[in-house]
XYZ file of C-alpha atoms in Angstrom:
759
model
C 72.908 -18.601 142.595
C 76.641 -18.038 142.080
C 78.736 -18.859 145.079
C 82.398 -17.372 145.148
C 85.106 -19.982 146.104
C 88.588 -18.527 145.567
C 89.287 -18.023 141.968
C 86.442 -20.475 141.140
C 82.834 -19.938 140.867
C 79.958 -22.554 141.786
C 76.737 -22.374 139.938
C 73.767 -24.288 141.196
C 70.693 -24.438 139.068
C 68.502 -26.908 137.215
C 69.266 -28.368 133.856
C 67.428 -26.096 131.469
C 65.926 -26.847 128.077
C 64.662 -23.734 126.128
C 61.041 -24.463 126.762
C 61.807 -25.323 130.742
C 63.638 -21.994 130.941
C 60.906 -19.907 129.344
C 58.206 -21.637 131.479
C 59.961 -21.049 134.758
C 61.134 -17.533 134.139
C 57.791 -16.402 132.436
C 59.073 -15.287 129.105
C 57.204 -12.248 127.628
C 55.663 -12.102 124.319
C 57.297 -8.967 122.702
C 55.876 -6.992 119.825
C 58.397 -6.647 117.175
C 57.998 -3.418 115.202
C 56.871 -3.771 111.685
C 57.511 -1.606 108.641
C 54.250 0.302 109.203
C 55.447 1.010 112.907
C 58.861 2.493 111.522
C 56.903 4.535 109.004
C 54.626 6.056 111.638
C 57.567 7.075 113.626
C 59.346 8.533 110.559
C 56.270 10.478 109.428
C 55.561 11.760 112.947
C 56.191 15.453 113.598
C 57.033 17.598 116.511
C 58.906 20.936 117.240
C 61.875 18.942 118.835
C 62.071 16.536 115.870
C 61.994 19.608 113.450
C 64.803 21.237 115.452
C 66.833 18.096 115.287
C 66.406 17.700 111.574
C 67.414 21.398 110.959
C 70.487 21.138 113.113
C 71.462 17.719 111.362
C 71.027 19.144 107.975
C 73.008 22.376 108.859
C 75.702 21.358 111.438
C 77.019 24.845 111.267
C 74.083 26.078 113.183
C 75.186 23.963 116.065
C 78.939 24.632 116.366
C 79.138 28.260 115.048
C 77.079 29.786 117.934
C 79.720 28.114 120.356
C 82.816 29.208 118.398
C 85.689 30.373 120.690
C 86.698 33.459 118.709
C 89.706 34.409 121.223
C 91.050 30.802 121.212
C 90.416 29.502 117.998
C 90.429 32.300 115.258
C 94.106 32.757 115.070
C 94.856 29.055 114.738
C 92.111 28.815 112.033
C 93.460 31.619 109.942
C 96.937 30.220 109.965
C 95.804 26.925 109.244
C 93.345 28.244 106.333
C 96.239 30.170 104.783
C 98.527 27.156 104.629
C 95.775 24.916 103.318
C 94.681 27.290 100.805
C 98.206 27.579 99.336
C 98.144 23.771 99.102
C 94.685 23.673 97.600
C 95.569 26.153 94.856
C 98.547 24.026 93.763
C 96.688 20.664 94.016
C 93.895 22.052 92.128
C 96.132 22.968 89.413
C 98.027 19.759 89.422
C 95.059 17.531 89.641
C 93.327 19.329 86.723
C 95.976 17.579 84.552
C 94.679 14.196 85.736
C 91.162 15.193 84.507
C 92.752 16.283 81.135
C 91.169 19.676 81.427
C 93.109 23.114 81.630
C 94.616 23.662 84.939
C 92.592 26.926 85.803
C 89.512 24.701 86.113
C 90.987 22.830 89.128
C 90.681 25.978 91.120
C 87.031 25.915 90.760
C 87.049 22.275 92.103
C 89.224 23.606 95.069
C 86.775 26.493 95.954
C 83.082 25.543 95.565
C 83.166 22.250 97.566
C 85.028 23.962 100.524
C 82.321 26.495 100.820
C 79.473 24.092 100.583
C 81.138 21.709 103.151
C 81.331 24.656 105.545
C 77.562 24.739 106.033
C 76.776 21.088 105.594
C 79.814 19.043 106.774
C 80.161 17.381 110.174
C 84.077 17.035 110.198
C 85.969 19.838 111.712
C 89.371 19.032 110.063
C 89.204 17.688 106.625
C 89.942 19.797 103.639
C 87.475 19.160 100.846
C 88.473 19.444 97.287
C 90.466 17.717 94.476
C 91.772 14.304 95.162
C 94.134 12.481 92.739
C 92.407 9.288 92.531
C 88.955 10.945 91.791
C 90.756 13.126 89.368
C 92.116 10.244 87.325
C 88.339 8.469 87.502
C 86.857 11.728 86.191
C 89.630 11.843 83.584
C 88.899 8.228 82.355
C 85.332 9.314 81.640
C 86.450 12.358 79.910
C 88.987 10.569 77.792
C 86.427 8.055 76.776
C 83.918 10.559 75.897
C 86.364 13.056 74.296
C 89.297 11.035 72.767
C 92.542 12.968 72.573
C 95.538 12.093 70.386
C 98.157 13.772 72.535
C 99.341 17.050 74.146
C 98.875 20.226 72.055
C 101.577 22.861 73.017
C 100.591 26.459 73.296
C 103.319 27.492 70.872
C 101.153 26.014 67.961
C 100.861 28.556 65.197
C 98.039 27.018 63.237
C 94.827 28.908 63.877
C 92.566 26.076 62.895
C 94.553 23.903 65.561
C 94.051 26.264 68.171
C 90.329 26.551 67.520
C 90.235 22.893 67.581
C 91.998 22.678 70.978
C 89.746 25.340 72.382
C 86.603 23.291 71.137
C 88.190 20.038 72.545
C 88.925 21.605 75.792
C 85.415 23.033 76.225
C 84.074 19.543 75.475
C 86.237 18.069 78.068
C 85.162 20.528 80.674
C 81.471 19.926 79.833
C 82.058 16.171 80.242
C 83.996 16.520 83.470
C 81.391 18.976 84.910
C 78.518 16.635 83.934
C 80.113 13.539 85.498
C 80.903 15.433 88.727
C 77.344 16.931 88.967
C 75.698 13.596 88.322
C 78.159 11.866 90.855
C 77.034 14.497 93.397
C 73.358 13.735 92.777
C 74.119 10.128 93.626
C 75.868 11.103 96.844
C 73.013 13.546 97.702
C 70.451 10.778 97.137
C 72.271 8.217 99.184
C 72.481 10.672 102.006
C 68.815 11.613 101.846
C 67.763 8.049 101.787
C 70.126 7.365 104.843
C 72.046 4.583 103.190
C 75.565 5.774 103.915
C 76.219 2.290 105.153
C 76.972 1.341 101.620
C 80.632 2.371 102.259
C 80.926 -0.772 104.696
C 81.332 -2.740 101.403
C 84.742 -1.201 100.796
C 87.063 -2.798 103.383
C 90.362 -1.321 104.500
C 92.143 -3.807 102.585
C 90.054 -3.155 99.347
C 90.516 0.630 99.709
C 94.337 0.307 100.465
C 94.586 -1.966 97.236
C 92.571 0.313 95.180
C 94.288 3.523 96.100
C 97.671 1.874 95.617
C 96.734 0.941 92.151
C 95.184 4.290 91.411
C 98.482 5.921 92.484
C 100.268 3.806 89.933
C 97.454 4.956 87.356
C 98.453 8.622 88.309
C 102.144 7.940 88.098
C 101.823 6.563 84.612
C 99.360 9.383 83.431
C 101.780 12.093 84.551
C 104.695 10.639 82.470
C 103.613 12.443 79.517
C 103.812 15.851 81.169
C 107.168 15.213 82.816
C 108.589 13.990 79.470
C 106.346 16.080 77.347
C 105.414 13.315 74.924
C 102.315 13.233 72.806
C 100.877 9.970 74.327
C 97.272 8.915 73.220
C 94.838 8.449 75.913
C 93.222 4.954 76.590
C 90.273 4.082 78.821
C 89.824 0.277 77.879
C 91.239 -2.553 79.977
C 94.891 -2.878 79.807
C 95.329 0.863 79.028
C 98.020 1.236 81.419
C 100.224 -0.947 79.573
C 99.418 0.716 76.305
C 100.269 4.050 77.681
C 103.540 2.630 78.985
C 104.278 1.223 75.467
C 103.543 4.646 73.947
C 105.861 6.443 76.310
C 108.851 3.907 75.835
C 108.514 3.760 72.079
C 109.177 7.668 71.816
C 111.334 8.161 74.769
C 113.909 9.732 72.610
C 111.728 12.750 72.140
C 111.801 13.670 75.767
C 112.062 17.261 76.512
C 115.122 17.511 78.775
C 114.138 20.776 80.325
C 110.878 19.445 81.550
C 112.462 16.251 82.638
C 115.253 17.947 84.585
C 112.748 20.500 86.161
C 110.461 17.601 87.201
C 113.263 15.590 88.792
C 114.647 18.438 90.845
C 111.149 19.437 92.161
C 110.500 15.816 93.086
C 113.781 15.407 94.855
C 113.448 18.599 96.787
C 109.830 17.995 97.787
C 110.511 14.395 98.921
C 113.483 15.574 101.093
C 111.445 18.412 102.681
C 108.421 16.210 103.233
C 110.691 13.876 105.116
C 111.916 16.714 107.182
C 108.508 17.810 107.810
C 107.556 14.189 109.076
C 110.671 13.681 111.189
C 110.423 17.058 112.964
C 106.816 17.318 113.068
C 106.741 17.841 116.840
C 109.264 20.545 116.692
C 108.097 22.551 113.772
C 105.213 25.054 114.538
C 103.985 24.579 111.046
C 105.075 22.168 108.219
C 107.281 23.776 105.671
C 105.028 24.723 102.540
C 107.475 23.191 100.154
C 104.930 22.848 97.303
C 104.198 26.666 97.606
C 107.867 27.599 97.713
C 108.757 25.425 94.692
C 105.947 26.801 92.755
C 106.930 30.296 93.294
C 110.644 29.536 92.398
C 109.734 27.361 89.430
C 107.441 30.176 88.129
C 109.950 32.833 88.519
C 112.683 30.878 86.887
C 110.541 29.884 83.917
C 109.446 33.389 83.369
C 112.830 35.058 83.894
C 114.597 32.713 81.587
C 111.672 32.304 79.141
C 111.672 28.459 79.241
C 108.576 28.253 76.924
C 110.499 29.847 74.074
C 114.093 28.768 74.759
C 113.298 25.203 75.525
C 109.879 24.612 74.156
C 108.406 23.491 77.548
C 104.630 23.244 78.043
C 103.303 25.867 80.621
C 99.959 26.383 82.259
C 99.055 29.204 79.745
C 96.224 31.650 79.830
C 94.391 31.906 83.263
C 91.100 33.929 82.829
C 90.382 36.104 85.855
C 87.085 35.461 87.512
C 84.446 32.695 87.398
C 83.073 31.154 84.090
C 79.378 31.063 83.638
C 77.541 27.858 84.956
C 77.531 24.983 82.298
C 74.449 23.129 81.092
C 74.913 19.302 81.852
C 74.809 17.049 78.831
C 72.097 14.311 79.554
C 73.709 12.190 76.713
C 76.868 11.983 78.679
C 75.119 10.703 81.790
C 73.814 7.689 79.910
C 77.394 6.589 78.810
C 79.082 7.366 82.126
C 76.522 6.221 84.798
C 79.002 3.503 85.951
C 81.763 6.043 86.146
C 79.438 8.274 88.279
C 78.587 5.540 90.784
C 82.227 4.688 91.301
C 83.202 8.235 91.802
C 80.449 8.863 94.224
C 81.283 5.795 96.383
C 85.103 6.144 96.298
C 84.836 9.995 97.149
C 82.571 9.113 100.157
C 84.858 6.280 101.278
C 88.092 8.184 101.232
C 86.503 11.279 102.755
C 84.663 9.272 105.568
C 87.618 7.242 106.438
C 89.958 10.366 106.785
C 87.151 12.248 108.696
C 86.784 9.288 110.953
C 90.484 9.401 112.044
C 90.248 12.937 113.041
C 86.791 12.574 114.803
C 88.374 9.832 116.880
C 91.423 11.824 117.622
C 89.504 15.083 118.765
C 86.522 13.270 120.070
C 83.534 14.573 118.253
C 80.697 12.795 116.336
C 80.539 12.120 112.685
C 77.385 11.663 110.696
C 78.009 9.394 107.562
C 74.571 10.296 105.873
C 75.199 14.017 106.450
C 78.773 13.689 105.035
C 77.148 12.153 101.906
C 74.910 15.256 101.576
C 77.594 17.681 102.102
C 79.974 16.003 99.433
C 76.984 15.547 97.070
C 76.120 19.401 97.225
C 79.576 20.172 96.933
C 80.108 18.171 93.764
C 76.788 19.428 92.316
C 77.812 23.046 92.660
C 81.378 22.268 91.523
C 80.011 20.616 88.407
C 77.459 23.200 87.641
C 80.581 25.862 87.649
C 82.757 23.910 85.519
C 84.790 22.159 88.214
C 85.307 18.405 88.791
C 84.527 16.022 91.518
C 86.359 16.137 94.657
C 86.616 14.489 98.108
C 89.645 15.288 100.503
C 93.276 14.669 99.946
C 95.019 13.211 102.812
C 98.147 15.691 102.620
C 95.817 18.647 102.416
C 93.687 17.530 105.477
C 96.934 16.679 107.421
C 98.058 20.257 106.818
C 94.915 21.725 107.970
C 94.948 19.689 111.206
C 98.483 19.831 111.952
C 98.745 23.750 111.468
C 96.250 24.071 114.287
C 92.951 24.075 112.447
C 89.933 23.963 114.930
C 86.906 24.265 112.749
C 85.806 24.473 109.175
C 86.535 28.259 109.559
C 90.009 27.121 108.484
C 88.239 25.649 105.309
C 86.614 29.070 104.741
C 89.954 30.721 104.832
C 91.455 28.321 102.545
C 88.743 28.891 100.108
C 89.274 32.584 100.305
C 92.927 32.010 99.348
C 91.696 30.086 96.224
C 89.199 32.900 95.514
C 91.976 35.460 95.542
C 93.930 33.396 93.075
C 90.954 33.024 90.887
C 89.854 36.533 90.471
C 93.105 38.395 91.159
C 96.561 36.685 90.860
C 96.077 33.679 88.657
C 97.905 35.249 85.776
C 101.096 35.095 87.789
C 100.913 31.294 87.451
C 100.829 31.316 83.550
C 104.656 30.757 83.062
C 104.483 27.650 85.339
C 105.570 24.371 83.665
C 103.030 21.636 83.499
C 105.879 19.326 84.378
C 106.137 21.054 87.703
C 102.510 20.520 88.506
C 102.949 16.796 87.348
C 105.805 16.643 89.858
C 103.755 18.144 92.633
C 101.009 15.729 92.083
C 103.637 12.756 92.225
C 104.838 14.214 95.356
C 101.484 13.502 96.996
C 101.525 9.924 96.077
C 104.351 8.717 98.417
C 101.965 7.662 101.290
C 99.842 5.673 98.864
C 102.698 4.055 97.159
C 104.176 3.055 100.556
C 100.992 0.818 101.083
C 102.770 -1.903 99.323
C 104.080 -2.719 102.773
C 100.533 -3.759 103.710
C 100.925 -7.041 101.759
C 103.360 -8.416 104.278
C 101.497 -7.278 107.430
C 98.233 -8.535 106.040
C 99.621 -11.941 105.122
C 100.700 -12.243 108.655
C 97.398 -11.425 110.090
C 94.716 -12.749 107.694
C 95.332 -14.455 104.432
C 91.929 -13.464 102.996
C 92.490 -9.788 103.386
C 95.792 -10.158 101.945
C 94.368 -11.931 98.901
C 91.652 -8.997 98.700
C 94.529 -6.399 98.563
C 96.407 -8.309 95.880
C 93.442 -8.912 93.699
C 92.107 -5.517 94.098
C 95.374 -4.071 93.009
C 95.604 -6.437 90.040
C 92.004 -5.736 88.991
C 92.547 -2.068 89.250
C 95.739 -2.107 87.286
C 94.518 -4.351 84.542
C 90.844 -3.309 84.107
C 91.145 0.436 84.922
C 89.570 2.257 87.791
C 85.910 1.753 87.308
C 85.717 -1.844 86.133
C 88.577 -2.637 88.758
C 86.575 -1.323 91.622
C 83.567 -3.282 90.637
C 85.573 -6.438 90.129
C 87.229 -5.907 93.527
C 83.859 -5.408 95.433
C 82.652 -8.480 93.776
C 85.693 -10.449 94.733
C 85.558 -9.230 98.212
C 81.947 -10.393 98.543
C 82.951 -13.757 97.069
C 85.513 -14.252 99.749
C 82.718 -13.669 102.422
C 80.536 -16.278 100.587
C 83.591 -18.622 100.513
C 84.313 -18.208 104.172
C 80.768 -19.049 104.979
C 80.230 -21.640 102.508
C 83.148 -23.667 103.842
C 83.332 -23.105 107.568
C 85.767 -24.635 109.924
C 83.321 -27.167 111.714
C 84.655 -28.933 114.648
C 83.839 -31.586 117.123
C 83.812 -30.544 120.726
C 84.527 -32.367 123.940
C 84.545 -31.540 127.671
C 87.787 -30.157 129.148
C 88.665 -29.925 132.766
C 85.687 -31.977 133.956
C 83.703 -28.612 133.937
C 81.065 -26.900 131.819
C 83.685 -25.842 129.164
C 83.611 -27.454 125.785
C 86.373 -27.085 123.277
C 87.725 -28.421 119.915
C 88.974 -31.840 120.983
C 91.805 -31.660 118.570
C 93.314 -28.636 120.560
C 93.744 -30.070 124.186
C 95.044 -33.317 125.552
C 92.837 -33.811 128.673
C 89.485 -34.201 126.875
C 86.559 -36.101 127.794
C 83.848 -37.140 125.303
C 80.785 -38.824 127.031
C 80.218 -42.282 125.511
C 77.633 -42.333 122.742
C 77.479 -38.645 122.667
C 78.783 -36.330 119.642
C 78.947 -32.626 119.978
C 79.193 -30.867 116.538
C 79.825 -26.986 116.072
C 79.037 -24.912 112.986
C 80.696 -21.441 113.280
C 78.805 -19.682 110.420
C 75.309 -19.000 109.160
C 73.474 -21.916 107.543
C 72.010 -21.111 104.140
C 71.353 -22.536 100.614
C 75.032 -22.383 99.636
C 76.674 -24.419 102.595
C 73.869 -26.710 103.877
C 75.229 -29.594 101.758
C 78.725 -28.916 103.194
C 77.313 -28.892 106.757
C 75.558 -32.188 106.018
C 78.925 -33.788 104.760
C 80.883 -32.314 107.756
C 78.220 -33.680 110.175
C 78.400 -37.090 108.587
C 82.190 -37.033 108.736
C 82.067 -36.074 112.421
C 79.678 -38.791 113.412
C 81.294 -41.509 111.270
C 78.222 -42.766 109.362
C 75.489 -41.585 106.994
C 72.228 -41.679 108.959
C 70.288 -42.005 105.680
C 72.304 -45.162 104.710
C 71.679 -46.625 108.128
C 67.907 -45.940 107.789
C 67.762 -47.762 104.592
C 69.583 -50.638 105.676
C 67.433 -51.042 108.725
C 64.160 -50.774 106.625
C 65.532 -53.509 104.426
C 66.431 -55.491 107.426
C 62.986 -54.949 108.770
C 61.414 -56.315 105.632
C 63.606 -59.490 105.999
C 62.635 -59.795 109.530
C 59.001 -59.482 108.724
C 59.140 -62.174 105.995
C 60.986 -64.535 108.223
C 58.674 -64.042 111.076
C 55.680 -64.584 108.929
C 57.144 -67.763 107.430
C 57.978 -69.061 110.808
C 61.751 -69.141 110.251
C 62.552 -66.680 112.952
C 62.031 -67.231 116.602
C 63.021 -64.802 119.516
C 64.448 -66.174 122.678
C 65.676 -64.403 125.846
C 69.254 -64.908 124.499
C 68.397 -63.409 121.140
C 67.132 -64.469 117.598
C 67.055 -68.082 116.208
C 66.983 -68.267 112.566
C 66.524 -71.567 110.771
C 67.533 -70.377 107.392
C 71.156 -69.434 106.390
C 70.710 -67.747 103.152
C 68.225 -65.067 102.340
C 68.038 -63.651 98.807
C 66.733 -60.173 98.308
C 63.953 -59.980 95.891
C 64.044 -57.715 93.039
C 61.310 -55.710 94.626
C 63.471 -55.099 97.848
C 66.377 -53.908 95.792
C 64.644 -51.899 93.335
C 65.623 -48.136 93.517
C 62.114 -47.199 92.795
C 61.237 -48.204 96.340
C 63.924 -45.696 97.649
C 61.109 -43.532 99.144
C 59.619 -46.122 101.151
C 62.992 -47.044 102.555
C 63.425 -43.461 103.781
C 60.438 -43.514 105.938
C 60.351 -43.852 109.711
C 60.966 -47.523 111.146
C 57.778 -48.993 112.269
C 57.973 -52.097 114.479
C 54.645 -51.934 116.170
C 53.347 -54.930 114.360
C 56.255 -57.181 115.735
C 55.669 -59.062 118.949
C 59.164 -58.268 119.893
C 61.664 -55.233 120.115
C 64.539 -55.151 117.721
C 68.121 -54.428 118.970
C 69.825 -53.234 115.824
C 73.175 -54.040 117.221
C 72.131 -57.637 117.793
C 70.461 -59.210 114.675
C 70.467 -62.570 113.114
C 73.659 -63.516 111.513
C 72.380 -63.483 108.023
C 70.944 -60.063 108.283
C 73.620 -57.382 108.170
C 73.103 -53.740 109.317
C 75.982 -51.316 110.258
C 76.376 -50.978 114.053
C 76.407 -47.599 115.614
C 77.217 -46.498 118.993
C 75.944 -43.092 118.852
C 72.696 -42.329 120.839
C 72.903 -38.523 121.179
C 74.096 -35.840 118.903
C 74.376 -32.134 120.080
C 74.471 -29.389 117.507
C 76.175 -26.180 118.811
C 74.588 -23.369 116.878
C 75.795 -20.416 119.071
C 77.653 -19.085 115.975
C 74.701 -19.713 113.608
C 73.324 -16.048 113.122
C 70.633 -17.052 110.617
C 68.957 -19.916 108.609
C 67.215 -19.368 105.343
C 64.195 -21.333 104.021
C 66.090 -23.430 101.731
C 68.665 -24.674 104.305
C 65.638 -24.982 106.855
C 64.273 -27.784 104.711
C 67.722 -29.438 104.496
C 68.415 -29.123 108.340
C 64.965 -30.791 108.924
C 65.674 -33.649 106.600
C 69.163 -34.178 108.455
C 67.324 -34.173 111.861
C 64.722 -36.570 110.806
C 67.331 -38.939 109.480
C 69.097 -39.108 112.825
C 65.904 -39.203 114.692
C 64.506 -42.114 112.606
C 67.487 -44.333 113.679
C 67.025 -43.482 117.271
C 69.723 -40.882 117.656
C 68.341 -38.188 119.874
C 69.331 -34.656 118.394
C 69.617 -31.552 120.500
C 70.443 -27.943 119.392
C 72.093 -25.553 121.841
C 73.202 -21.832 121.838
C 70.353 -20.276 119.701
C 68.572 -17.025 120.623
C 64.884 -16.820 120.835
C 64.529 -15.072 117.421
C 66.029 -18.005 115.778
C 63.465 -20.451 117.412
C 60.501 -17.993 116.705
C 61.545 -17.977 112.915
C 61.608 -21.919 112.900
C 58.172 -21.825 114.466
C 56.834 -19.278 112.064
C 58.175 -21.455 109.112
C 56.340 -24.625 110.440
C 59.619 -26.332 111.166
C 58.421 -28.512 113.945
C 56.186 -31.643 113.604
C 55.523 -34.970 115.175
C 59.247 -36.059 114.717
C 61.205 -32.772 115.001
C 59.819 -31.073 118.180
C 60.727 -27.844 119.899
C 61.965 -29.533 122.989
C 65.273 -30.330 121.297
C 66.574 -26.842 122.192
C 68.820 -26.329 125.288
C 70.428 -23.309 126.677
C 74.023 -24.554 126.600
C 76.054 -27.593 125.580
C 76.492 -28.466 129.272
C 72.752 -28.500 129.944
C 72.217 -30.894 126.903
C 75.027 -33.154 128.128
C 73.741 -33.265 131.597
C 70.071 -34.021 130.268
C 71.483 -36.914 128.280
C 73.416 -38.208 131.351
C 70.383 -38.046 133.431
C 68.152 -39.537 130.869
C 70.735 -42.573 130.520
C 71.175 -42.803 134.228
C 67.584 -42.610 135.123
C 66.730 -46.049 134.009
C 69.527 -47.620 136.298
C 69.517 -45.276 139.094
C 68.606 -46.736 142.533
C 65.971 -44.089 143.415
C 62.848 -45.352 145.337
C 59.434 -45.108 143.993
C 58.556 -41.798 145.582
C 61.629 -40.298 144.161
C 60.819 -41.525 140.771
C 57.479 -39.813 140.909
C 59.114 -36.324 141.418
C 59.814 -35.175 137.765
C 61.908 -32.346 138.729
C 65.598 -33.301 139.419
C 68.452 -30.952 140.076
C 71.835 -32.050 139.158
C 75.120 -30.283 139.692
C 78.907 -31.090 139.084
C 81.225 -31.760 141.831
C 84.557 -30.235 141.825
C 86.221 -33.823 141.403
C 84.007 -34.294 138.319
C 81.166 -36.119 139.851
C 77.493 -35.810 138.917
C 75.245 -35.808 141.820
C 71.615 -34.956 142.672
C 71.610 -31.914 144.993
C 68.121 -32.679 146.744
C 68.534 -36.241 147.498
C 72.370 -36.582 147.622
C 72.302 -39.828 145.828
C 75.418 -40.478 143.946
C 74.946 -41.280 140.290
C 77.026 -43.802 138.624
C 77.649 -41.963 135.454
C 80.565 -39.483 136.020
C 82.694 -37.140 134.044
């Protein structure tokens, strides 16, 4: 019972071991579900379950009937038009990152948006091309279809034009095949309900990866801004090779393209800052990308930049859709790693952005259904010559900030893209590629600003900061695919490192209460004499069991195995002296009539080490041995420890390898008469030990206690019981109830007899 007393509480209850608590409170035997039980539930069928499945697979069926046309339709139309204009421009710009003709970027902006309308669960993200994914697809395309540089449309050689056409067609096939198979991977992950795979990409890793990818995007666009013929590279250190190629031919820069790109970049950055600064006052963000595209296209067409300044333009934009492409299975075999990386990164980025808006607007989000929606979108996009997409942060921000309520806004944006594809795409033919490159770079500001994360993470968590830095370095040096794999491996390695070398500590009582803290942290600490409390704050498994053992030995101040061997050697000597009559026992101690004892070779032989590790057996001796009071010529290290408490409240699991090691450690202490108690474990932990036959005649299941304080009080009662002044009738009563006085005293509640051992 808990008795309130001011701002304190007083608890009166017995001292509980785990066994005593289970017996008194009648623990139930629970049936834990097996794989077969889960399979039966999964395979069962009912009308309600079928309805839930249909609604989960087609989320549009749940929100469309409840659509508020009068309240939401106008907002969705305005948002869709704004988002659609951005989607058109980003589709064209990001196609350059894939190294395919710009027109194919419109397919990547159209099909995923339509598919997501029916299968997606987020109401606010805009699905389509994303610069990081475009670069990842472009890496695979460049590796499969090497290109020596940029071919300008003014080329007069017919064979060269034919070669360029074949090369572009091959690039489109590779990009479509990679995107389609990445979509299949996403769809499979969603159907198998393993969307949790994204948890292996932490925020620090994603931030470092996207920042490095933004640098890759920046470097890849230099050849379009400067209009240089830069060979593509996909191997490690490729970014440095591209930079070397750019700087070695910098004198060949097309000044018209460079000036145009710089002007576009400057204006876009300024207006984006205005949009950000006055976002609460502006009804909609200023569509600066669209405005600059219209102006740049008009200027380029009016002054005939292509002929006068030899600039590179978008070129022919065929109206309508191209026929579906047949995937090349041979490509999949060589790009399987790229496909997995694209699938995971696309989902991680999309789900993280969708999570922000779902929390802001308070609606549920299904990660597995998001995988299905993205997978189907990429499959259809790849089949129709598009490339893989996710969601661009800037595009989603436009859709949400302009008042988008549902994915009807996504449908309107897809219609805008459709109009450009089938009707007015030819108007963009005079647009300079350097303008598209500048618009692509204009969307990188948020990702490049993530360098500020380094200082913030260093102050908060050194491990996360190291993960960010190493992810950035791996991605810059090794490329996007290998860099992501290396970053995930390094992140998992940091988790292993944290658990392999946990910060173990020795606890002591503070405030004369039931609170135990690291004794290095506070001044007024009390550690019961002969009792050591050791805490391990991590799982114990095969990789850290040796570290755990060493830390425990350091905490207690001696090696129990060494003490055990010393005592067994001493016991041999005592038996030999007693048999030869050279050792006598008196009430005051031992009397030995020999002053020097030479160990025989057999006693010192290391081949007998297994015998020395066995439990100490003194039943054949006519006297009891006090190991701290031996004959002067027999030396054994003295220890004052009689009880060891292991705080396992933070130990979440124990594997089989560490279980054997832990049992060996416990036996070593028990064999030198040090009582060991384990506290803070849950019932599943003990049940697992029972299943694995952890307990035997030496290590018993009675060593478990509910809390540290229960174990400490049990030890104090055990030591005080032999010296207490209870009468014989009281001694027969096995159930004693002790509590703590507010002044720190230990007393028996039933008999009210003070106990001499006090806190």
